[in-house]
Amino acid sequence: MADVNKLVFAILRFFEDQKSSGQFDDEALESLEVAIQCLEQVYQVNTSEEKFVKQYAVPRGLLDIFTSHLNQAEADFTSSLSLHEATPEQKEEAERLKNKGNDFMKQERFSEALESYSQAIRLDSRNAVYFCNRAAAYSQLNKHQLAIDDCNRALAIDPSYSKAYGRMGIAFTAQENHESAYECYRKALELDPENQSYKNNLDIAEQKMKENAARAGFSTGPAANLGPLGSLGNVDFGTLFSDPNIVNMATTIMSNPQIQQIMSSFMSGSTPGSGSLANLLQASQQMASQMQQANPQLVQQLREQMSSLSQSGNNNNSGLPPFPSSPPPPPSPHSKLGLRACTFT
């Protein structure tokens, strides 16, 4: 019965989302409300009480679950056809459906565009453009993971399809995954070096990564262009690490399994994006946070020593990141970044 109640709870959540969508008139809204009340009465479940939320809530919405399973069924179906080339008639009809989807996108009728692209894919599952365009429709419907999945399908068909990397970058940005977005835009720019949108979006992703680094207490000045540690300048590390307290703290931090895993991945390149600015930022932020929590007094002492050492070199041009001594600045709103979208094919 628990699984049934979880399903009923998900249906109730779906109805409530539909009520707030703004697409129904008063009569339809009243009907939805009646349906909600009937289900609550029959199954003795509602979405407003915390005990029911803890017991029956699922991490994904009902529509997302349905769409995901539908796409998997479609993927299984299209993979069974992937060895067979579409006929000229099927290709012609698929292209017509794709163009119809593009028209729907221009009219901001995104659900209808999604269906048109899906129909085109069912006719010709070996065309990367159809998957890439459907990814754009998913993004407009805030289904960003599904957009990423479609971009990956497009790239499996055509690994040199720069637009698929660009659209995947937009989806990652919407998920606040700026490190993955950066890698996508970088790859898109490698494939299409003259594309100004990719350059702009790459700059935006780098800006967001630097903002994240700044909130963790790292410098974002000119030296930060070399990564979160910047240029090491003239710092005398022999003197710095002659302090046994600093050595002990560094040993404790580096024994943390999470830090070891991050640094191992970075050095070995064993994971996607390893060795990139993104992974190095993550490792540096983790270590700075560990150090600040472990011994804030020693961190202050370390900061003072670093300042003294770097001033003797060239007025603090070492580029080493200061540790945070005040609350981090709030992130800039995503809406102000001016993220550039891709055109349709």
mmCIF file of C-alpha atoms in Angstrom:
data_model
loop_
_atom_site.group_PDB
_atom_site.id
_atom_site.type_symbol
_atom_site.label_atom_id
_atom_site.label_comp_id
_atom_site.label_asym_id
_atom_site.label_seq_id
_atom_site.Cartn_x
_atom_site.Cartn_y
_atom_site.Cartn_z
ATOM 1 C CA MET A 1 0.000 0.000 0.000
ATOM 2 C CA ALA A 2 2.963 2.298 0.605
ATOM 3 C CA ASP A 3 3.841 2.349 -3.099
ATOM 4 C CA VAL A 4 0.218 3.114 -3.968
ATOM 5 C CA ASN A 5 0.226 6.028 -1.532
ATOM 6 C CA LYS A 6 3.471 7.320 -3.030
ATOM 7 C CA LEU A 7 1.843 7.259 -6.452
ATOM 8 C CA VAL A 8 -1.263 9.046 -5.120
ATOM 9 C CA PHE A 9 0.966 11.620 -3.404
ATOM 10 C CA ALA A 10 2.822 12.213 -6.691
ATOM 11 C CA ILE A 11 -0.509 12.610 -8.530
ATOM 12 C CA LEU A 12 -1.672 15.149 -5.960
ATOM 13 C CA ARG A 13 1.574 17.090 -6.382
ATOM 14 C CA PHE A 14 1.108 16.987 -10.155
ATOM 15 C CA PHE A 15 -2.459 18.333 -9.887
ATOM 16 C CA GLU A 16 -1.271 21.125 -7.599
ATOM 17 C CA ASP A 17 1.463 22.075 -10.051
ATOM 18 C CA GLN A 18 -1.109 22.131 -12.835
ATOM 19 C CA LYS A 19 -3.333 24.438 -10.777
ATOM 20 C CA SER A 20 -0.520 26.968 -10.455
ATOM 21 C CA SER A 21 0.574 26.703 -14.091
ATOM 22 C CA GLY A 22 -1.820 29.443 -15.252
ATOM 23 C CA GLN A 23 -3.083 27.493 -18.263
ATOM 24 C CA PHE A 24 -6.601 26.655 -16.984
ATOM 25 C CA ASP A 25 -9.760 28.703 -16.584
ATOM 26 C CA ASP A 26 -11.781 28.873 -13.354
ATOM 27 C CA GLU A 27 -14.005 25.940 -14.258
ATOM 28 C CA ALA A 28 -11.048 23.671 -14.980
ATOM 29 C CA LEU A 29 -9.334 24.762 -11.769
ATOM 30 C CA GLU A 30 -12.447 23.876 -9.823
ATOM 31 C CA SER A 31 -12.454 20.419 -11.403
ATOM 32 C CA LEU A 32 -8.818 19.904 -10.446
ATOM 33 C CA GLU A 33 -9.626 20.910 -6.881
ATOM 34 C CA VAL A 34 -12.479 18.373 -6.760
ATOM 35 C CA ALA A 35 -10.129 15.657 -8.049
ATOM 36 C CA ILE A 36 -7.585 16.543 -5.347
ATOM 37 C CA GLN A 37 -10.201 16.412 -2.597
ATOM 38 C CA CYS A 38 -11.535 13.051 -3.817
ATOM 39 C CA LEU A 39 -8.085 11.459 -3.836
ATOM 40 C CA GLU A 40 -7.281 12.872 -0.400
ATOM 41 C CA GLN A 41 -10.511 11.486 1.010
ATOM 42 C CA VAL A 42 -10.178 8.006 -0.524
ATOM 43 C CA TYR A 43 -6.510 7.432 0.322
ATOM 44 C CA GLN A 44 -6.266 9.588 3.471
ATOM 45 C CA VAL A 45 -3.175 11.336 2.079
ATOM 46 C CA ASN A 46 -2.442 15.013 1.532
ATOM 47 C CA THR A 47 0.592 17.034 0.564
ATOM 48 C CA SER A 48 0.354 19.671 3.274
ATOM 49 C CA GLU A 49 1.162 17.555 6.335
ATOM 50 C CA GLU A 50 4.818 16.961 7.111
ATOM 51 C CA LYS A 51 4.303 13.307 8.089
ATOM 52 C CA PHE A 52 2.930 12.507 4.629
ATOM 53 C CA VAL A 53 5.715 14.466 2.919
ATOM 54 C CA LYS A 54 8.389 12.478 4.797
ATOM 55 C CA GLN A 55 6.668 9.157 4.171
ATOM 56 C CA TYR A 56 5.488 9.425 0.575
ATOM 57 C CA ALA A 57 7.360 12.212 -1.261
ATOM 58 C CA VAL A 58 9.634 11.057 -4.098
ATOM 59 C CA PRO A 59 12.647 13.020 -5.365
ATOM 60 C CA ARG A 60 11.294 13.534 -8.894
ATOM 61 C CA GLY A 61 7.963 14.846 -10.110
ATOM 62 C CA LEU A 62 5.437 12.529 -11.713
ATOM 63 C CA LEU A 63 5.767 14.198 -15.128
ATOM 64 C CA ASP A 64 9.571 13.908 -14.998
ATOM 65 C CA ILE A 65 9.330 10.215 -14.128
ATOM 66 C CA PHE A 66 6.859 9.619 -16.942
ATOM 67 C CA THR A 67 8.961 11.541 -19.474
ATOM 68 C CA SER A 68 12.133 9.756 -18.430
ATOM 69 C CA HIS A 69 10.569 6.323 -18.882
ATOM 70 C CA LEU A 70 8.994 7.398 -22.153
ATOM 71 C CA ASN A 71 12.377 8.551 -23.422
ATOM 72 C CA GLN A 72 13.990 5.300 -22.325
ATOM 73 C CA ALA A 73 11.363 3.305 -24.185
ATOM 74 C CA GLU A 74 11.937 5.544 -27.199
ATOM 75 C CA ALA A 75 15.697 5.100 -26.892
ATOM 76 C CA ASP A 76 15.292 1.316 -26.783
ATOM 77 C CA PHE A 77 13.056 1.491 -29.832
ATOM 78 C CA THR A 78 15.330 3.785 -31.829
ATOM 79 C CA SER A 79 18.439 1.800 -30.907
ATOM 80 C CA SER A 80 16.803 -1.275 -32.408
ATOM 81 C CA LEU A 81 16.366 0.706 -35.616
ATOM 82 C CA SER A 82 19.782 2.365 -35.572
ATOM 83 C CA LEU A 83 21.292 -0.246 -37.864
ATOM 84 C CA HIS A 84 18.722 0.583 -40.504
ATOM 85 C CA GLU A 85 18.922 3.727 -42.580
ATOM 86 C CA ALA A 86 15.682 5.695 -42.862
ATOM 87 C CA THR A 87 14.097 5.610 -46.284
ATOM 88 C CA PRO A 88 14.137 8.782 -48.409
ATOM 89 C CA GLU A 89 10.428 9.218 -47.686
ATOM 90 C CA GLN A 90 10.987 8.892 -43.949
ATOM 91 C CA LYS A 91 13.845 11.382 -44.064
ATOM 92 C CA GLU A 92 11.720 13.868 -45.969
ATOM 93 C CA GLU A 93 8.862 13.566 -43.465
ATOM 94 C CA ALA A 94 11.281 13.807 -40.526
ATOM 95 C CA GLU A 95 12.739 17.010 -41.947
ATOM 96 C CA ARG A 96 9.242 18.442 -42.335
ATOM 97 C CA LEU A 97 8.482 17.618 -38.694
ATOM 98 C CA LYS A 98 11.769 19.179 -37.605
ATOM 99 C CA ASN A 99 10.937 22.404 -39.435
ATOM 100 C CA LYS A 100 7.483 22.347 -37.865
ATOM 101 C CA GLY A 101 9.150 22.014 -34.469
ATOM 102 C CA ASN A 102 11.365 25.008 -35.251
ATOM 103 C CA ASP A 103 8.274 27.060 -36.046
ATOM 104 C CA PHE A 104 6.711 26.039 -32.725
ATOM 105 C CA MET A 105 9.899 27.103 -30.918
ATOM 106 C CA LYS A 106 9.730 30.558 -32.511
ATOM 107 C CA GLN A 107 6.127 30.820 -31.312
ATOM 108 C CA GLU A 108 7.212 29.676 -27.820
ATOM 109 C CA ARG A 109 4.973 26.605 -28.093
ATOM 110 C CA PHE A 110 7.638 24.419 -26.568
ATOM 111 C CA SER A 111 5.578 21.324 -25.727
ATOM 112 C CA GLU A 112 4.355 21.121 -29.319
ATOM 113 C CA ALA A 113 7.898 21.627 -30.589
ATOM 114 C CA LEU A 114 9.023 18.792 -28.347
ATOM 115 C CA GLU A 115 6.440 16.449 -29.833
ATOM 116 C CA SER A 116 7.385 17.408 -33.397
ATOM 117 C CA TYR A 117 11.070 16.722 -32.771
ATOM 118 C CA SER A 118 10.202 13.394 -31.110
ATOM 119 C CA GLN A 119 8.171 12.365 -34.149
ATOM 120 C CA ALA A 120 11.106 13.271 -36.388
ATOM 121 C CA ILE A 121 13.418 11.144 -34.228
ATOM 122 C CA ARG A 122 11.076 8.165 -34.490
ATOM 123 C CA LEU A 123 11.331 8.399 -38.270
ATOM 124 C CA ASP A 124 15.071 9.089 -38.477
ATOM 125 C CA SER A 125 16.978 8.270 -35.290
ATOM 126 C CA ARG A 126 20.397 8.820 -36.867
ATOM 127 C CA ASN A 127 20.090 12.585 -37.308
ATOM 128 C CA ALA A 128 21.948 14.476 -34.564
ATOM 129 C CA VAL A 129 20.120 17.726 -35.343
ATOM 130 C CA TYR A 130 16.773 16.323 -34.199
ATOM 131 C CA PHE A 131 18.150 15.354 -30.784
ATOM 132 C CA CYS A 132 19.927 18.683 -30.410
ATOM 133 C CA ASN A 133 16.794 20.656 -31.275
ATOM 134 C CA ARG A 134 14.725 18.589 -28.880
ATOM 135 C CA ALA A 135 17.300 19.381 -26.199
ATOM 136 C CA ALA A 136 16.548 23.070 -26.763
ATOM 137 C CA ALA A 137 12.841 22.389 -26.257
ATOM 138 C CA TYR A 138 13.570 20.497 -23.044
ATOM 139 C CA SER A 139 15.655 23.410 -21.774
ATOM 140 C CA GLN A 140 12.801 25.824 -22.430
ATOM 141 C CA LEU A 141 10.531 23.525 -20.398
ATOM 142 C CA ASN A 142 13.107 23.461 -17.556
ATOM 143 C CA LYS A 143 13.835 19.779 -18.181
ATOM 144 C CA HIS A 144 17.579 20.338 -18.136
ATOM 145 C CA GLN A 145 18.746 16.792 -17.436
ATOM 146 C CA LEU A 146 16.681 15.517 -20.358
ATOM 147 C CA ALA A 147 18.285 18.236 -22.501
ATOM 148 C CA ILE A 148 21.728 16.984 -21.446
ATOM 149 C CA ASP A 149 20.736 13.411 -22.306
ATOM 150 C CA ASP A 150 19.631 14.456 -25.796
ATOM 151 C CA CYS A 151 22.833 16.419 -26.375
ATOM 152 C CA ASN A 152 24.827 13.324 -25.464
ATOM 153 C CA ARG A 153 22.766 11.315 -27.958
ATOM 154 C CA ALA A 154 23.481 13.914 -30.632
ATOM 155 C CA LEU A 155 27.205 13.744 -29.876
ATOM 156 C CA ALA A 156 27.145 9.946 -30.025
ATOM 157 C CA ILE A 157 25.914 10.325 -33.612
ATOM 158 C CA ASP A 158 28.181 13.261 -34.511
ATOM 159 C CA PRO A 159 31.099 13.880 -32.084
ATOM 160 C CA SER A 160 32.073 17.070 -33.932
ATOM 161 C CA TYR A 161 28.638 18.700 -33.515
ATOM 162 C CA SER A 162 29.596 21.929 -31.731
ATOM 163 C CA LYS A 163 26.013 23.072 -31.234
ATOM 164 C CA ALA A 164 25.286 20.006 -29.083
ATOM 165 C CA TYR A 165 28.143 20.997 -26.762
ATOM 166 C CA GLY A 166 26.829 24.577 -26.695
ATOM 167 C CA ARG A 167 23.308 23.527 -25.763
ATOM 168 C CA MET A 168 24.571 21.076 -23.182
ATOM 169 C CA GLY A 169 26.532 23.946 -21.652
ATOM 170 C CA ILE A 170 23.330 25.986 -21.366
ATOM 171 C CA ALA A 171 21.597 23.083 -19.597
ATOM 172 C CA PHE A 172 24.496 22.653 -17.162
ATOM 173 C CA THR A 173 24.450 26.402 -16.473
ATOM 174 C CA ALA A 174 20.748 26.196 -15.618
ATOM 175 C CA GLN A 175 21.660 23.467 -13.119
ATOM 176 C CA GLU A 176 24.314 25.781 -11.618
ATOM 177 C CA ASN A 177 26.963 23.263 -12.726
ATOM 178 C CA HIS A 178 29.342 25.887 -14.070
ATOM 179 C CA GLU A 179 32.385 23.594 -14.163
ATOM 180 C CA SER A 180 30.685 21.183 -16.587
ATOM 181 C CA ALA A 181 29.254 24.134 -18.529
ATOM 182 C CA TYR A 182 32.770 25.568 -18.881
ATOM 183 C CA GLU A 183 34.051 22.293 -20.336
ATOM 184 C CA CYS A 184 31.144 22.142 -22.804
ATOM 185 C CA TYR A 185 31.685 25.699 -24.042
ATOM 186 C CA ARG A 186 35.422 25.097 -24.285
ATOM 187 C CA LYS A 187 34.838 22.030 -26.464
ATOM 188 C CA ALA A 188 32.243 23.863 -28.555
ATOM 189 C CA LEU A 189 34.732 26.675 -29.159
ATOM 190 C CA GLU A 190 37.438 24.207 -30.172
ATOM 191 C CA LEU A 191 35.081 22.875 -32.847
ATOM 192 C CA ASP A 192 33.805 26.321 -33.907
ATOM 193 C CA PRO A 193 36.486 28.903 -32.978
ATOM 194 C CA GLU A 194 34.713 31.882 -34.572
ATOM 195 C CA ASN A 195 31.401 31.432 -32.723
ATOM 196 C CA GLN A 196 30.943 34.532 -30.564
ATOM 197 C CA SER A 197 28.132 32.983 -28.503
ATOM 198 C CA TYR A 198 30.432 30.197 -27.351
ATOM 199 C CA LYS A 199 33.098 32.747 -26.433
ATOM 200 C CA ASN A 200 30.604 34.817 -24.454
ATOM 201 C CA ASN A 201 29.185 31.796 -22.647
ATOM 202 C CA LEU A 202 32.667 30.491 -21.872
ATOM 203 C CA ASP A 203 33.489 33.853 -20.281
ATOM 204 C CA ILE A 204 30.270 33.711 -18.250
ATOM 205 C CA ALA A 205 31.046 30.201 -16.982
ATOM 206 C CA GLU A 206 34.568 31.264 -16.039
ATOM 207 C CA GLN A 207 33.173 34.313 -14.247
ATOM 208 C CA LYS A 208 30.787 32.149 -12.231
ATOM 209 C CA MET A 209 33.606 29.756 -11.309
ATOM 210 C CA LYS A 210 35.697 32.701 -10.106
ATOM 211 C CA GLU A 211 32.750 34.010 -8.095
ATOM 212 C CA ASN A 212 32.422 30.613 -6.457
ATOM 213 C CA ALA A 213 36.141 30.642 -5.722
ATOM 214 C CA ALA A 214 35.871 34.152 -4.261
ATOM 215 C CA ARG A 215 33.063 33.040 -1.958
ATOM 216 C CA ALA A 216 35.389 30.316 -0.706
ATOM 217 C CA GLY A 217 38.015 32.979 -0.014
ATOM 218 C CA PHE A 218 40.282 32.767 -3.055
ATOM 219 C CA SER A 219 41.754 35.651 -5.011
ATOM 220 C CA THR A 220 40.128 36.459 -8.357
ATOM 221 C CA GLY A 221 42.651 39.089 -9.399
ATOM 222 C CA PRO A 222 45.044 38.816 -12.350
ATOM 223 C CA ALA A 223 47.024 36.020 -10.708
ATOM 224 C CA ALA A 224 43.882 33.946 -10.431
ATOM 225 C CA ASN A 225 43.953 33.467 -14.197
ATOM 226 C CA LEU A 226 46.605 30.840 -13.519
ATOM 227 C CA GLY A 227 44.158 28.900 -11.347
ATOM 228 C CA PRO A 228 43.097 29.180 -7.720
ATOM 229 C CA LEU A 229 46.711 29.146 -6.504
ATOM 230 C CA GLY A 230 47.840 31.758 -9.005
ATOM 231 C CA SER A 231 51.558 32.427 -9.431
ATOM 232 C CA LEU A 232 53.745 31.232 -6.533
ATOM 233 C CA GLY A 233 55.997 34.245 -6.944
ATOM 234 C CA ASN A 234 58.902 34.575 -4.492
ATOM 235 C CA VAL A 235 57.331 32.866 -1.492
ATOM 236 C CA ASP A 236 59.962 30.977 0.563
ATOM 237 C CA PHE A 237 58.205 27.704 1.269
ATOM 238 C CA GLY A 238 61.218 26.416 3.192
ATOM 239 C CA THR A 239 60.632 29.155 5.752
ATOM 240 C CA LEU A 240 56.858 28.850 5.638
ATOM 241 C CA PHE A 241 56.789 25.124 6.349
ATOM 242 C CA SER A 242 59.456 25.235 9.016
ATOM 243 C CA ASP A 243 56.590 25.977 11.414
ATOM 244 C CA PRO A 244 55.569 22.561 12.882
ATOM 245 C CA ASN A 245 51.991 23.771 13.481
ATOM 246 C CA ILE A 246 51.529 24.463 9.768
ATOM 247 C CA VAL A 247 53.088 21.119 8.838
ATOM 248 C CA ASN A 248 50.798 19.271 11.258
ATOM 249 C CA MET A 249 47.712 21.038 9.932
ATOM 250 C CA ALA A 250 48.667 20.315 6.303
ATOM 251 C CA THR A 251 49.237 16.644 7.163
ATOM 252 C CA THR A 252 45.820 16.398 8.815
ATOM 253 C CA ILE A 253 44.066 18.012 5.863
ATOM 254 C CA MET A 254 45.783 15.842 3.263
ATOM 255 C CA SER A 255 44.792 12.707 5.206
ATOM 256 C CA ASN A 256 41.132 13.532 4.545
ATOM 257 C CA PRO A 257 39.859 10.836 2.105
ATOM 258 C CA GLN A 258 37.727 13.340 0.181
ATOM 259 C CA ILE A 259 40.712 15.632 -0.411
ATOM 260 C CA GLN A 260 42.832 12.631 -1.422
ATOM 261 C CA GLN A 261 40.191 11.512 -3.940
ATOM 262 C CA ILE A 262 39.910 14.985 -5.482
ATOM 263 C CA MET A 263 43.679 15.383 -5.801
ATOM 264 C CA SER A 264 44.092 11.822 -7.112
ATOM 265 C CA SER A 265 41.476 12.439 -9.816
ATOM 266 C CA PHE A 266 43.105 15.746 -10.701
ATOM 267 C CA MET A 267 46.608 14.293 -11.010
ATOM 268 C CA SER A 268 45.616 11.092 -12.829
ATOM 269 C CA GLY A 269 42.994 12.538 -15.187
ATOM 270 C CA SER A 270 40.826 9.514 -14.430
ATOM 271 C CA THR A 271 37.511 11.377 -14.459
ATOM 272 C CA PRO A 272 35.892 13.655 -17.073
ATOM 273 C CA GLY A 273 37.337 17.131 -16.750
ATOM 274 C CA SER A 274 40.203 15.979 -14.478
ATOM 275 C CA GLY A 275 43.151 18.292 -14.521
ATOM 276 C CA SER A 276 40.905 21.206 -15.435
ATOM 277 C CA LEU A 277 40.483 24.519 -13.675
ATOM 278 C CA ALA A 278 37.188 23.199 -12.318
ATOM 279 C CA ASN A 279 38.760 20.278 -10.429
ATOM 280 C CA LEU A 280 41.629 22.384 -9.146
ATOM 281 C CA LEU A 281 39.169 24.980 -7.873
ATOM 282 C CA GLN A 282 37.200 22.273 -6.116
ATOM 283 C CA ALA A 283 40.291 20.819 -4.437
ATOM 284 C CA SER A 284 41.537 24.247 -3.358
ATOM 285 C CA GLN A 285 38.162 25.252 -1.950
ATOM 286 C CA GLN A 286 37.929 21.986 0.005
ATOM 287 C CA MET A 287 41.386 22.470 1.499
ATOM 288 C CA ALA A 288 40.763 26.109 2.416
ATOM 289 C CA SER A 289 37.515 25.180 4.134
ATOM 290 C CA GLN A 290 39.211 22.341 6.049
ATOM 291 C CA MET A 291 42.008 24.628 7.178
ATOM 292 C CA GLN A 292 39.637 27.387 8.284
ATOM 293 C CA GLN A 293 37.527 24.948 10.301
ATOM 294 C CA ALA A 294 40.467 23.053 11.782
ATOM 295 C CA ASN A 295 42.385 25.974 13.212
ATOM 296 C CA PRO A 296 41.226 29.536 12.455
ATOM 297 C CA GLN A 297 43.951 31.034 14.661
ATOM 298 C CA LEU A 298 46.651 29.206 12.758
ATOM 299 C CA VAL A 299 45.055 30.273 9.472
ATOM 300 C CA GLN A 300 45.340 33.895 10.595
ATOM 301 C CA GLN A 301 48.986 33.292 11.450
ATOM 302 C CA LEU A 302 49.523 31.670 8.041
ATOM 303 C CA ARG A 303 47.884 34.599 6.290
ATOM 304 C CA GLU A 304 50.132 37.053 8.110
ATOM 305 C CA GLN A 305 53.234 35.028 7.244
ATOM 306 C CA MET A 306 52.192 34.806 3.601
ATOM 307 C CA SER A 307 51.599 38.534 3.498
ATOM 308 C CA SER A 308 54.994 39.230 4.996
ATOM 309 C CA LEU A 309 56.785 36.830 2.692
ATOM 310 C CA SER A 310 55.073 38.015 -0.466
ATOM 311 C CA GLN A 311 55.633 41.683 0.398
ATOM 312 C CA SER A 312 59.339 40.995 0.564
ATOM 313 C CA GLY A 313 59.072 39.513 -2.941
ATOM 314 C CA ASN A 314 57.037 42.110 -4.834
ATOM 315 C CA ASN A 315 54.327 43.819 -2.792
ATOM 316 C CA ASN A 316 52.156 40.729 -2.427
ATOM 317 C CA ASN A 317 52.327 39.567 -6.022
ATOM 318 C CA SER A 318 52.493 35.917 -5.061
ATOM 319 C CA GLY A 319 48.925 35.324 -6.194
ATOM 320 C CA LEU A 320 48.297 32.945 -3.301
ATOM 321 C CA PRO A 321 44.693 33.035 -2.141
ATOM 322 C CA PRO A 322 43.841 34.802 1.111
ATOM 323 C CA PHE A 323 41.743 32.884 3.598
ATOM 324 C CA PRO A 324 38.255 34.212 4.245
ATOM 325 C CA SER A 325 37.922 36.582 7.165
ATOM 326 C CA SER A 326 34.467 37.941 6.359
ATOM 327 C CA PRO A 327 31.227 36.509 4.940
ATOM 328 C CA PRO A 328 31.433 35.815 1.175
ATOM 329 C CA PRO A 329 29.646 38.143 -1.247
ATOM 330 C CA PRO A 330 26.286 36.944 -2.591
ATOM 331 C CA PRO A 331 26.280 35.394 -6.072
ATOM 332 C CA SER A 332 25.192 37.564 -8.936
ATOM 333 C CA PRO A 333 21.722 36.635 -10.299
ATOM 334 C CA HIS A 334 21.822 34.231 -13.227
ATOM 335 C CA SER A 335 19.397 36.459 -15.105
ATOM 336 C CA LYS A 336 21.996 39.222 -15.245
ATOM 337 C CA LEU A 337 24.625 37.094 -16.932
ATOM 338 C CA GLY A 338 23.117 37.410 -20.378
ATOM 339 C CA LEU A 339 23.647 33.772 -21.351
ATOM 340 C CA ARG A 340 23.548 33.384 -25.118
ATOM 341 C CA ALA A 341 21.318 30.675 -26.566
ATOM 342 C CA CYS A 342 22.023 28.806 -29.787
ATOM 343 C CA THR A 343 20.122 29.222 -33.012
ATOM 344 C CA PHE A 344 18.187 26.382 -34.597
ATOM 345 C CA THR A 345 19.257 24.256 -37.518
#
